[in-house]
Coordinates of C-alpha atoms in Angstrom, one line a residue:
M1 CA 63.0 149.3 25.3
L2 CA 65.4 148.5 22.5
N3 CA 62.9 146.2 20.9
M4 CA 60.2 148.9 21.1
L5 CA 62.6 151.5 19.7
R6 CA 63.6 149.2 16.8
M7 CA 59.9 148.6 16.1
D8 CA 59.1 152.4 16.1
L9 CA 62.1 153.2 13.9
R10 CA 61.1 150.5 11.4
R11 CA 57.5 151.7 11.4
M12 CA 58.5 155.3 10.9
F13 CA 61.0 154.9 8.1
R14 CA 58.7 152.5 6.3
S15 CA 55.7 154.8 6.5
K16 CA 54.5 157.0 3.6
I17 CA 53.9 160.0 5.8
F18 CA 57.6 160.3 6.6
Y19 CA 58.5 160.7 2.9
I20 CA 55.4 162.7 2.0
A21 CA 56.1 165.3 4.7
F22 CA 59.8 165.6 3.6
L23 CA 58.6 166.1 0.0
C24 CA 56.5 169.0 1.3
L25 CA 59.6 170.5 2.9
T26 CA 61.5 170.0 -0.3
A27 CA 58.7 171.8 -2.2
G28 CA 58.8 174.7 0.3
I29 CA 62.6 175.0 -0.3
L30 CA 62.1 174.9 -4.0
I31 CA 59.5 177.6 -4.0
M32 CA 61.5 179.9 -1.8
I33 CA 64.7 179.4 -3.9
I34 CA 62.8 180.1 -7.1
T35 CA 61.3 183.2 -5.5
L36 CA 64.8 184.5 -4.3
R37 CA 66.3 183.8 -7.7
T38 CA 63.5 185.7 -9.4
I39 CA 63.6 188.8 -7.2
T40 CA 67.4 189.1 -7.1
D41 CA 67.9 188.8 -10.9
P42 CA 67.0 192.1 -12.6
E43 CA 65.7 190.5 -15.8
L44 CA 63.7 187.9 -14.1
R45 CA 62.3 190.4 -11.6
K46 CA 61.2 192.7 -14.5
Q47 CA 59.5 189.8 -16.2
A48 CA 57.8 188.8 -12.9
V49 CA 56.6 192.4 -12.3
D50 CA 55.3 192.6 -15.9
A51 CA 53.4 189.3 -15.3
G52 CA 51.7 190.8 -12.2
M53 CA 54.0 189.9 -9.4
T54 CA 54.3 192.5 -6.6
V55 CA 57.8 193.4 -5.4
T56 CA 57.6 195.5 -2.2
T57 CA 61.1 197.0 -2.6
T58 CA 63.1 198.4 -5.5
N59 CA 66.2 199.1 -3.4
D60 CA 69.1 197.3 -4.9
S61 CA 70.8 197.1 -1.5
D62 CA 68.0 194.8 -0.3
F63 CA 68.7 192.4 -3.2
D64 CA 72.4 192.6 -2.5
E65 CA 71.8 191.5 1.1
I66 CA 69.9 188.5 -0.1
R67 CA 72.7 187.5 -2.5
Q68 CA 75.2 187.9 0.3
M69 CA 73.5 185.5 2.7
S70 CA 75.2 182.4 3.8
E71 CA 73.7 178.9 3.2
T72 CA 72.4 178.6 6.8
E73 CA 70.9 182.1 6.7
A74 CA 69.2 181.4 3.4
L75 CA 68.0 178.0 4.6
C76 CA 66.4 179.6 7.7
A77 CA 64.6 181.9 5.4
T78 CA 63.0 179.0 3.6
I79 CA 61.4 176.5 6.0
Y80 CA 62.7 177.2 9.5
S81 CA 62.1 180.7 10.6
G82 CA 58.4 180.6 9.9
G83 CA 58.0 177.2 11.7
F84 CA 57.1 175.2 8.5
F85 CA 59.7 172.6 9.4
F86 CA 58.3 172.1 12.9
V87 CA 54.7 172.0 11.7
A88 CA 55.6 169.1 9.4
L89 CA 57.5 167.4 12.2
Y90 CA 54.6 167.9 14.6
V91 CA 52.0 166.4 12.1
V92 CA 54.1 163.3 11.6
A93 CA 54.6 162.8 15.4
V94 CA 50.8 163.3 16.0
L95 CA 49.9 160.7 13.4
F96 CA 52.5 158.3 14.7
V97 CA 51.5 158.5 18.3
C98 CA 47.7 158.7 17.8
S99 CA 47.8 155.7 15.5
D100 CA 48.9 153.6 18.5
F101 CA 45.6 154.4 20.3
S102 CA 43.2 154.4 17.3
S103 CA 44.4 150.9 16.4
G104 CA 44.4 149.6 20.0
F105 CA 48.1 148.9 19.7
A106 CA 49.0 151.0 22.7
K107 CA 47.0 148.8 25.1
N108 CA 48.9 145.7 23.8
I109 CA 52.2 147.5 24.3
F110 CA 51.3 148.5 27.9
S111 CA 49.9 145.1 28.8
Y112 CA 53.0 143.4 27.5
N113 CA 55.5 145.9 28.8
G114 CA 54.3 148.0 31.8
G115 CA 57.3 150.4 31.7
R116 CA 55.4 153.3 30.2
W117 CA 58.4 155.6 30.5
R118 CA 60.0 153.2 27.8
Y119 CA 57.1 154.1 25.5
F120 CA 57.8 157.8 25.9
A121 CA 61.5 157.4 25.6
G122 CA 61.1 155.3 22.4
K123 CA 58.8 157.8 20.8
M124 CA 61.2 160.7 21.7
I125 CA 64.3 158.9 20.3
C126 CA 62.4 157.9 17.2
M127 CA 61.2 161.5 16.5
L128 CA 64.6 162.9 17.2
A129 CA 66.0 160.6 14.6
V130 CA 63.4 161.9 12.2
C131 CA 64.2 165.5 13.1
A132 CA 68.0 164.9 12.6
A133 CA 67.4 163.1 9.3
W134 CA 65.2 166.0 8.0
I135 CA 67.6 168.7 9.1
V136 CA 70.6 167.0 7.3
G137 CA 68.3 166.2 4.4
S138 CA 67.1 169.8 4.1
M139 CA 70.7 171.0 4.0
L140 CA 71.5 168.6 1.1
V141 CA 68.3 169.3 -0.8
F142 CA 68.8 173.0 -0.3
R143 CA 72.3 172.8 -1.8
V144 CA 71.2 170.7 -4.8
I145 CA 68.2 173.0 -5.6
C146 CA 70.5 176.1 -5.4
R147 CA 72.8 174.5 -7.9
I148 CA 70.0 173.6 -10.2
C149 CA 68.4 177.1 -10.0
G150 CA 71.7 178.9 -10.3
M151 CA 71.4 180.5 -6.9
Y152 CA 74.7 180.7 -5.0
F153 CA 75.0 181.3 -1.3
A154 CA 78.3 181.4 0.6
P155 CA 79.1 178.2 2.5
D156 CA 79.5 178.4 6.3
E157 CA 82.2 177.0 8.5
P158 CA 81.7 173.4 9.7
G159 CA 81.0 174.6 13.2
V160 CA 78.1 176.7 12.0
Y161 CA 76.5 173.6 10.3
A162 CA 77.0 171.6 13.5
F163 CA 75.4 174.4 15.6
F164 CA 72.6 174.6 13.0
L165 CA 71.9 170.9 13.5
L166 CA 72.2 170.8 17.3
G167 CA 70.3 174.0 17.8
Y168 CA 67.2 173.0 15.8
L169 CA 67.4 169.5 17.1
L170 CA 67.1 170.8 20.7
I171 CA 64.1 172.9 19.7
G172 CA 62.7 169.9 17.8
A173 CA 63.1 167.8 20.9
A174 CA 61.1 170.3 23.0
Y175 CA 58.4 170.4 20.3
M176 CA 58.2 166.6 20.2
A177 CA 57.8 166.4 24.0
Q178 CA 55.0 168.9 23.7
C179 CA 53.4 167.0 20.8
I180 CA 53.5 163.7 22.6
F181 CA 51.8 165.3 25.7
I182 CA 49.0 166.7 23.5
S183 CA 48.6 163.4 21.6
L184 CA 48.4 161.4 24.8
M185 CA 45.9 163.8 26.3
L186 CA 43.6 164.3 23.3
R187 CA 44.3 161.1 21.3
S188 CA 42.8 162.8 18.3
E189 CA 44.7 163.2 15.0
G190 CA 42.5 166.2 14.1
A191 CA 43.1 168.1 17.3
G192 CA 46.9 167.2 17.1
I193 CA 47.2 168.6 13.6
A194 CA 45.3 171.7 14.6
A195 CA 47.8 172.1 17.5
A196 CA 50.6 171.7 14.9
I197 CA 49.4 174.7 13.0
V198 CA 48.4 176.9 15.9
V199 CA 51.3 176.1 18.2
A200 CA 54.3 175.0 16.1
G201 CA 53.3 177.4 13.3
G202 CA 53.4 180.2 15.8
L203 CA 49.8 181.4 15.1
L204 CA 48.8 181.5 18.8
V205 CA 52.1 183.0 19.9
V206 CA 51.9 185.8 17.3
M207 CA 48.3 186.6 18.2
V208 CA 48.9 186.8 21.9
E209 CA 52.2 188.8 21.4
S210 CA 50.3 191.3 19.2
L211 CA 47.7 191.8 21.9
L212 CA 50.3 192.2 24.7
G213 CA 52.1 194.7 22.6
N214 CA 49.3 197.1 23.2
W215 CA 50.5 197.3 26.8
G216 CA 54.2 197.2 26.0
L217 CA 54.5 193.5 27.1
S218 CA 56.3 190.7 25.3
F219 CA 56.6 187.0 26.0
M220 CA 57.9 185.7 22.6
D221 CA 61.3 184.9 24.0
M222 CA 59.8 182.5 26.6
T223 CA 58.1 180.3 23.9
L224 CA 59.4 177.6 21.6
Y225 CA 58.4 179.7 18.6
G226 CA 60.5 182.5 20.0
C227 CA 63.4 180.0 20.3
V228 CA 63.1 179.3 16.6
Q229 CA 63.3 183.1 15.9
G230 CA 66.3 183.3 18.3
M231 CA 68.1 180.5 16.4
T232 CA 67.4 182.4 13.2
G233 CA 68.7 185.6 14.7
Y234 CA 71.9 183.9 15.8
L235 CA 72.6 182.6 12.3
A236 CA 71.6 185.8 10.5
Q237 CA 72.8 188.6 12.9
G238 CA 75.2 186.7 15.2
E239 CA 72.9 187.2 18.2
S240 CA 73.4 185.1 21.3
F241 CA 71.5 181.8 21.3
V242 CA 72.2 181.0 25.0
K243 CA 68.9 182.3 26.2
S244 CA 66.9 180.5 23.5
A245 CA 68.8 177.3 24.2
A246 CA 68.0 177.5 27.9
V247 CA 64.3 178.2 27.2
A248 CA 64.1 175.3 24.8
G249 CA 65.8 173.0 27.4
I250 CA 63.4 174.1 30.1
W251 CA 60.3 173.4 27.9
L252 CA 61.8 170.0 27.0
V253 CA 61.9 169.1 30.7
I254 CA 58.4 170.5 31.4
W255 CA 56.7 168.8 28.5
S256 CA 58.6 165.5 29.1
A257 CA 57.5 165.5 32.7
A258 CA 53.9 166.4 31.8
S259 CA 53.7 163.5 29.3
F260 CA 54.0 161.0 32.1
W261 CA 50.7 162.1 33.7
P262 CA 48.4 160.9 30.8
L263 CA 50.7 157.9 30.3
Y264 CA 50.0 156.6 33.8
K265 CA 46.2 157.3 33.7
K266 CA 44.2 154.2 34.4
D267 CA 42.2 154.5 31.2
I268 CA 45.2 153.6 29.0

């Protein structure tokens, strides 16, 4: 297993998609920081409005709330709360897993090493390493871009940063287990990328939630996308994250167990 894990880590951190996806995350952070800087600065806001930009509020208290956000709150508002971070992570995982099957590499792995649980464990650990690297990297990039753009957010306590890392890492683990299951079942990069947008991006959840809302029903809290919103709510409003953590943990177990079914199918 260690040899397989070393091979996967080497492949991942040498691949272009790893860095291209992180550059997309960086671009998302940059765009959001520039937007926040523009709408919170009276002169820049006036220039933007004169240039045709639409600002939905003119209440100074709303802009004051933005300026009073902490670093983790502001970072959530850039690439996390909308699921952009997990969409990028999902796409990288899909391409990484599906390439094993499109190239025939998977058959060689399984014929050489029959312990298919090692394949799943290696992929999960590799993608968790990517998730952790991106979370830490996004924190650093966010701080650098804020300094460059002249946007200041109050720093958080060290424990908040640790919770930020561990909370999103747990959600990322559940998403990666789900992604591996879908990739093993479909073995299609196109279908996997579509799943990244529809599932990790929250499109399916939001559509179903809006339909259920007509009958006063809600299931958002029981989904991984709802866990992302729960994590954001904890950082922004101090809400409890215990329920969201439990839901993410349950989905991690479910999708991990489900992944072994396609792994042990005879056609692999």
